[in-house]
mmCIF file with all atom_site columns, C-alpha atoms in Angstrom:
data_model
loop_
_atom_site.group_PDB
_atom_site.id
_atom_site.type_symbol
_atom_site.label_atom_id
_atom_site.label_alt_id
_atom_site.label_comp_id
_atom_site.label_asym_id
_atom_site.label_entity_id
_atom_site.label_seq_id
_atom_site.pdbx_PDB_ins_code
_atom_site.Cartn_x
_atom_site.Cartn_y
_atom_site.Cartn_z
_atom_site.occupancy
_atom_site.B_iso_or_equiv
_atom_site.pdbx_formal_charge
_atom_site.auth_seq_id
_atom_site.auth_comp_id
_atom_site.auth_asym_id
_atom_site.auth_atom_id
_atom_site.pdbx_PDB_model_num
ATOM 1   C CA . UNK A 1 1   ? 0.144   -35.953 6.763  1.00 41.00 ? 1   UNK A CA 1
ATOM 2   C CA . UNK A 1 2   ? 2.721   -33.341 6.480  1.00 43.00 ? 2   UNK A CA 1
ATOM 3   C CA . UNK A 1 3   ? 0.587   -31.706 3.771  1.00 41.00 ? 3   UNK A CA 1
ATOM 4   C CA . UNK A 1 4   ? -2.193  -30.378 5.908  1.00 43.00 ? 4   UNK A CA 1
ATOM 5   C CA . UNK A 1 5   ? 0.263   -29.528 8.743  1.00 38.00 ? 5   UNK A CA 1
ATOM 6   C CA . UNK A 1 6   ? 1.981   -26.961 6.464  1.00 34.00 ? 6   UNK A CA 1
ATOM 7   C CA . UNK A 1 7   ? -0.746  -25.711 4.715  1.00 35.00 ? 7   UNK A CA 1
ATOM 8   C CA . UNK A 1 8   ? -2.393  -24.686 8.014  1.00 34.00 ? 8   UNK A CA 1
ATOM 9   C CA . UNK A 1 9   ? 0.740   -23.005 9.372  1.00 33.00 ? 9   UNK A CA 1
ATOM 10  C CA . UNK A 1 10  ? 1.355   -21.095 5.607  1.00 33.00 ? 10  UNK A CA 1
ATOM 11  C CA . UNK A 1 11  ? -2.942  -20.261 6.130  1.00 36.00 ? 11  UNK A CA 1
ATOM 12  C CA . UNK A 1 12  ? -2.347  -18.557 10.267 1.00 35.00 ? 12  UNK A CA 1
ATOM 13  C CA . UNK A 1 13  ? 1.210   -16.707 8.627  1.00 35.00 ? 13  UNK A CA 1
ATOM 14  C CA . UNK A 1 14  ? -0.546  -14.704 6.228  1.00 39.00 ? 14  UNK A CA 1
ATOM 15  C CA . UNK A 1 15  ? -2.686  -13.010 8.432  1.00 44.00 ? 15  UNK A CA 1
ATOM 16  C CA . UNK A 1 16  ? -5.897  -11.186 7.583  1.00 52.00 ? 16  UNK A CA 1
ATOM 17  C CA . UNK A 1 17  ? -6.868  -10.864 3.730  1.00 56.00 ? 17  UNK A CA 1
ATOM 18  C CA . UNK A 1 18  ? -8.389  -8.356  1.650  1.00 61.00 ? 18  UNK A CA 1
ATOM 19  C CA . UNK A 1 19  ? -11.802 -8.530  3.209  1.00 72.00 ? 19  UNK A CA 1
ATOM 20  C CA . UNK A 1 20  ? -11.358 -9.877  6.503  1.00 91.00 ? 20  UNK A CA 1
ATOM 21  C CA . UNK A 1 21  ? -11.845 -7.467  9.602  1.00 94.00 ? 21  UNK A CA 1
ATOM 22  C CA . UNK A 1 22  ? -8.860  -7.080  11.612 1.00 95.00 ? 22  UNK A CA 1
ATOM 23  C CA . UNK A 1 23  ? -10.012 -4.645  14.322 1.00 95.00 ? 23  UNK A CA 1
ATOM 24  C CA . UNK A 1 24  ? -6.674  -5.609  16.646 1.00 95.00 ? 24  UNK A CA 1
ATOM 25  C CA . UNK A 1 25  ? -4.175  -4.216  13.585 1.00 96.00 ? 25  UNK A CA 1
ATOM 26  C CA . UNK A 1 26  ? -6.581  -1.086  13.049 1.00 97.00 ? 26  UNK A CA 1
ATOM 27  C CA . UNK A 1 27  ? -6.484  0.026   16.575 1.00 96.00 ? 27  UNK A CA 1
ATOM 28  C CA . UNK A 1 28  ? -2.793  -0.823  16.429 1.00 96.00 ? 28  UNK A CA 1
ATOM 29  C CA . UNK A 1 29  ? -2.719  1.170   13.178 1.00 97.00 ? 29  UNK A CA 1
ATOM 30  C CA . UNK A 1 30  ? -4.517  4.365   14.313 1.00 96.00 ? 30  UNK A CA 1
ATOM 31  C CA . UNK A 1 31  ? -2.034  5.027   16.753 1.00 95.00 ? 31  UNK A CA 1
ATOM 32  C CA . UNK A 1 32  ? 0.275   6.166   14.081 1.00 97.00 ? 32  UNK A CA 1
ATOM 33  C CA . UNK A 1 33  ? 0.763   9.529   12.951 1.00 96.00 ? 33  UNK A CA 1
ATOM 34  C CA . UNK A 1 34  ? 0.544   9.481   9.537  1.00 97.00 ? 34  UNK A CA 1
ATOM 35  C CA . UNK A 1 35  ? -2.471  6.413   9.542  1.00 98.00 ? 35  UNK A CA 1
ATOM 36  C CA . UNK A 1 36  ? -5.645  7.705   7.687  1.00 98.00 ? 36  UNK A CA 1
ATOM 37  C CA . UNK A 1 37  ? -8.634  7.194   8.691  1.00 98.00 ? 37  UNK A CA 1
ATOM 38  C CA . UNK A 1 38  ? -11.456 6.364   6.431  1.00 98.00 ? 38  UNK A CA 1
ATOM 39  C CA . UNK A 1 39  ? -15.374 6.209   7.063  1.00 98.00 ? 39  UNK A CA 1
ATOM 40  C CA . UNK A 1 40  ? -17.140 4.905   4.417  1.00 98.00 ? 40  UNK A CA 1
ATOM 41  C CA . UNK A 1 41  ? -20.515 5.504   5.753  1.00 98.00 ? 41  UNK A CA 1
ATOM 42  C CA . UNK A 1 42  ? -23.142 7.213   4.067  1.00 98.00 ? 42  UNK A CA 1
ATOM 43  C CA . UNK A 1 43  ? -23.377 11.289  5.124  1.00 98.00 ? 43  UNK A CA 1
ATOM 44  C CA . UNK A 1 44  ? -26.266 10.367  7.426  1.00 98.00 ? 44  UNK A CA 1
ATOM 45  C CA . UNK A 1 45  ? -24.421 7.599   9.554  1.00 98.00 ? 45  UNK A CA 1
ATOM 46  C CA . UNK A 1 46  ? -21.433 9.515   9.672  1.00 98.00 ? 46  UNK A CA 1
ATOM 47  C CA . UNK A 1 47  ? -23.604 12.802  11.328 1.00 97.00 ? 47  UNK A CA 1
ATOM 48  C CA . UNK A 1 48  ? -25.471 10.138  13.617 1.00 97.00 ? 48  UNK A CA 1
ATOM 49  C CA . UNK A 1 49  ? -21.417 9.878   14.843 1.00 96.00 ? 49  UNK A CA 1
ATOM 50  C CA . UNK A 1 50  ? -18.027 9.065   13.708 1.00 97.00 ? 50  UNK A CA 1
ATOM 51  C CA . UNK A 1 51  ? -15.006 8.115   15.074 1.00 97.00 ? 51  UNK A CA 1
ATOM 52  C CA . UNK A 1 52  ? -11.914 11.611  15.839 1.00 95.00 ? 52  UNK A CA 1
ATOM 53  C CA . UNK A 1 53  ? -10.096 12.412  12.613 1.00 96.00 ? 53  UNK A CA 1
ATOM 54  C CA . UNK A 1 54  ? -11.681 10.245  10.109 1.00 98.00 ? 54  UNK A CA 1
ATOM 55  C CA . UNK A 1 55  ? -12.933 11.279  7.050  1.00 98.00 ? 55  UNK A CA 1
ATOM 56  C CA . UNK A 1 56  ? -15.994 10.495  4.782  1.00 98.00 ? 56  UNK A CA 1
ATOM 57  C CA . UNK A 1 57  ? -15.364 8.888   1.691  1.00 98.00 ? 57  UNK A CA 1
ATOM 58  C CA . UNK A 1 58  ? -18.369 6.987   0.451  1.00 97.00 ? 58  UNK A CA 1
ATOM 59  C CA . UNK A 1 59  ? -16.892 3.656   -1.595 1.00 96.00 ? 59  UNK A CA 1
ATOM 60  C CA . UNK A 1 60  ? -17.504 4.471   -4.844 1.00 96.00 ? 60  UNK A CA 1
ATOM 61  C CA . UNK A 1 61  ? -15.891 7.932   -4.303 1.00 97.00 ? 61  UNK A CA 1
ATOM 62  C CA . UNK A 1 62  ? -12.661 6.040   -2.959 1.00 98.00 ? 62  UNK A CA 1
ATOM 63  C CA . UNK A 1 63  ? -10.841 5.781   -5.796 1.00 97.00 ? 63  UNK A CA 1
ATOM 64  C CA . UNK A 1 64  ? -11.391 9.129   -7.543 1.00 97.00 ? 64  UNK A CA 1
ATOM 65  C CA . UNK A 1 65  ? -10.094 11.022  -3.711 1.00 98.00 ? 65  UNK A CA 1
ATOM 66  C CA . UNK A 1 66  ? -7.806  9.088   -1.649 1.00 98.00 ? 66  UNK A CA 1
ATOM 67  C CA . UNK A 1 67  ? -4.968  10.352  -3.961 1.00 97.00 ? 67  UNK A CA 1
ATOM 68  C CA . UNK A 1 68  ? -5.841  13.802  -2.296 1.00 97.00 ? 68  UNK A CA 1
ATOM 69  C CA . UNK A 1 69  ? -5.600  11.800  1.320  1.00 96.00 ? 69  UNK A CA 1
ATOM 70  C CA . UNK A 1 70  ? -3.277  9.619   0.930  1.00 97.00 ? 70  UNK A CA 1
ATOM 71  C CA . UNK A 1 71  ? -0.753  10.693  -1.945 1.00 97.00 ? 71  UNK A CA 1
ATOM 72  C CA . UNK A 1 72  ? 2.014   7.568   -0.963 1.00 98.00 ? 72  UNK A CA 1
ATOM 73  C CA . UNK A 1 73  ? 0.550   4.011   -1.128 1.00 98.00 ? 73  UNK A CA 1
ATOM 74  C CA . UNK A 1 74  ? 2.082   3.000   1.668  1.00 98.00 ? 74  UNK A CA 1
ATOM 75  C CA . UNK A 1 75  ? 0.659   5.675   3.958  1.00 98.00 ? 75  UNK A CA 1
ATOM 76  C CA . UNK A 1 76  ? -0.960  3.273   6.627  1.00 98.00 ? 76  UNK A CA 1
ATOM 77  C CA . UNK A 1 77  ? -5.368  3.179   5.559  1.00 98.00 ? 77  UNK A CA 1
ATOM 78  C CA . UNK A 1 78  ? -8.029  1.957   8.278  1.00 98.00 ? 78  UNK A CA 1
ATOM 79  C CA . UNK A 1 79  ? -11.576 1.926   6.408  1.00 98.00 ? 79  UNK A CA 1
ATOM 80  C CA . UNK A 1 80  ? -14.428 1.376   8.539  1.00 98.00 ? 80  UNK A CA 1
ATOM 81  C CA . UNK A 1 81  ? -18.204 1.312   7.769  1.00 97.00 ? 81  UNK A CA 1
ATOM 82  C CA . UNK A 1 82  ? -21.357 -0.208  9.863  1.00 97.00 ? 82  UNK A CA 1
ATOM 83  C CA . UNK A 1 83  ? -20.513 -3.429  9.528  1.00 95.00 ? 83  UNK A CA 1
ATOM 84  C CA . UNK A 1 84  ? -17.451 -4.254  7.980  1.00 95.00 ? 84  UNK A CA 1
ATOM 85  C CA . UNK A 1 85  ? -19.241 -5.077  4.580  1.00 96.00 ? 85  UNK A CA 1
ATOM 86  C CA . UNK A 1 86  ? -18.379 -1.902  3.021  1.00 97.00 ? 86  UNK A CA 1
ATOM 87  C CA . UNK A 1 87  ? -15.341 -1.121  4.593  1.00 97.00 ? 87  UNK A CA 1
ATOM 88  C CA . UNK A 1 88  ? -14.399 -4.723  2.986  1.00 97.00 ? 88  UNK A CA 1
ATOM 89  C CA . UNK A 1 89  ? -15.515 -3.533  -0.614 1.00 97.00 ? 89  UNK A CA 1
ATOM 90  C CA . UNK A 1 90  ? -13.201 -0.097  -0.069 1.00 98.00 ? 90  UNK A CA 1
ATOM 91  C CA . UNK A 1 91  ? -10.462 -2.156  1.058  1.00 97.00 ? 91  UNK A CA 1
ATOM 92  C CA . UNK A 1 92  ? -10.635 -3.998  -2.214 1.00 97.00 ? 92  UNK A CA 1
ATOM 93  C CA . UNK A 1 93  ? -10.678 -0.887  -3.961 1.00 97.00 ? 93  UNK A CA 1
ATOM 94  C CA . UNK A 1 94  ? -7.205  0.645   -2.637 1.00 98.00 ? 94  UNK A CA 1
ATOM 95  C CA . UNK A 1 95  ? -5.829  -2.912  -2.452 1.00 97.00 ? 95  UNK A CA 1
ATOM 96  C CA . UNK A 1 96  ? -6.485  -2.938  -6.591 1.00 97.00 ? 96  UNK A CA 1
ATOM 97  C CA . UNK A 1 97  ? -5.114  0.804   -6.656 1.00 98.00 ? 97  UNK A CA 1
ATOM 98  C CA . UNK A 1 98  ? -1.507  -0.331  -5.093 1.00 98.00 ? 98  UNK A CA 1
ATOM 99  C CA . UNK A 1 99  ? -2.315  0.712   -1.411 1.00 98.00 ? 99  UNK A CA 1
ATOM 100 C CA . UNK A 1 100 ? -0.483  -1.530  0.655  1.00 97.00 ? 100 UNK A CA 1
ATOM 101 C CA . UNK A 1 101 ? -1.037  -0.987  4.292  1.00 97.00 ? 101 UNK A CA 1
ATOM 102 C CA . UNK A 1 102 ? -5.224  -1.227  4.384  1.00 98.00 ? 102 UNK A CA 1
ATOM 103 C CA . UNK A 1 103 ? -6.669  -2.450  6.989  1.00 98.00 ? 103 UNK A CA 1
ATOM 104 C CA . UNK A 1 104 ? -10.632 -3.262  7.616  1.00 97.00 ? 104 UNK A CA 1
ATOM 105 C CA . UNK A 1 105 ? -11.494 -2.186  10.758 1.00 98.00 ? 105 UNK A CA 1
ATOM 106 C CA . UNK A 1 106 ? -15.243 -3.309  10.559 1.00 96.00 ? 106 UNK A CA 1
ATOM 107 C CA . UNK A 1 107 ? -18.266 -1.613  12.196 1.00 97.00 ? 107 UNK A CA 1
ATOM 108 C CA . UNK A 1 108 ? -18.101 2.081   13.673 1.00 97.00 ? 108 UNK A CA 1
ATOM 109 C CA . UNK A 1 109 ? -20.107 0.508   16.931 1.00 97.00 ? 109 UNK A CA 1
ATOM 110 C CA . UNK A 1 110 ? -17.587 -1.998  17.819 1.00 95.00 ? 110 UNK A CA 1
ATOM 111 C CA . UNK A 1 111 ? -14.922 0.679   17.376 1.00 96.00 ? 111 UNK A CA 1
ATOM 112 C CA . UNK A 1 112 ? -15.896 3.630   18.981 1.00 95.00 ? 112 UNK A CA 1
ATOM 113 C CA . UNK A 1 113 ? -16.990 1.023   22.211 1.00 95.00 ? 113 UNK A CA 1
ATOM 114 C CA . UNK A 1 114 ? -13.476 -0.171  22.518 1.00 94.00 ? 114 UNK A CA 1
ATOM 115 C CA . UNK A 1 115 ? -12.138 3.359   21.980 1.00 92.00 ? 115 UNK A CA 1
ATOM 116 C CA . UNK A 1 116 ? -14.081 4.671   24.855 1.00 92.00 ? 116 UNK A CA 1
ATOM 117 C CA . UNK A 1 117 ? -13.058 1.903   27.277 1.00 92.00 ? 117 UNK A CA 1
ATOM 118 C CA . UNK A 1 118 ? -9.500  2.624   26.503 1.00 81.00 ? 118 UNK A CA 1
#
């Protein structure tokens, strides 16, 4: 019985995973000065509207220009897309690239609705 008990406490102490959304940590994370801000949105969903100060890196551009953005892997990264889905992929990307702060922030809708209540 002690088996499942631990392996759901070692499962909620490891947080979000390469992948997972964490919108809470992103808007945490975007507070800070030196957090990037990535939109991995094709040029004509980023135009329809995009969230202040990010920048539009399309996924499989990531890996061949973040080292222009973000020179020091542990410079804080929040990716966001439409969904999530991409923004997942990128996060993969940077995660395999030694970035260790990346954080999935999900869809640009969700975002930019909590932003303007706040």
């Amino acid at each position: 019985m002690r088996t499942p008990a631990l392996f759901v406490l070692l499962a909620l102490s490891l947080g979000a995973t390469a992948g997972e959304i964490d919108r809470t940590t992103a808007l945490q994370v975007m507070q800070q000065p030196d957090a990037v801000l990535i939109d991995v949105r094709t040029a004509e969903e980023f135009a329809e509207g995009a969230l202040p100060g990010a920048r539009r890196i399309e996924t499989p551009d990531l890996a061949q220009r973040i080292g222009n953005i973000a020179p020091d892997k542990d410079t804080p990264v929040v990716l966001y897309c439409r969904s999530g889905r991409r923004s997942s992929a990128a996060q993969e990307v940077l995660e395999r690239l030694g970035y260790s702060q990346v954080i999935n922030a999900g869809g640009y809708d969700q975002l930019a609705a909590i932003l303007q209540r706040n």
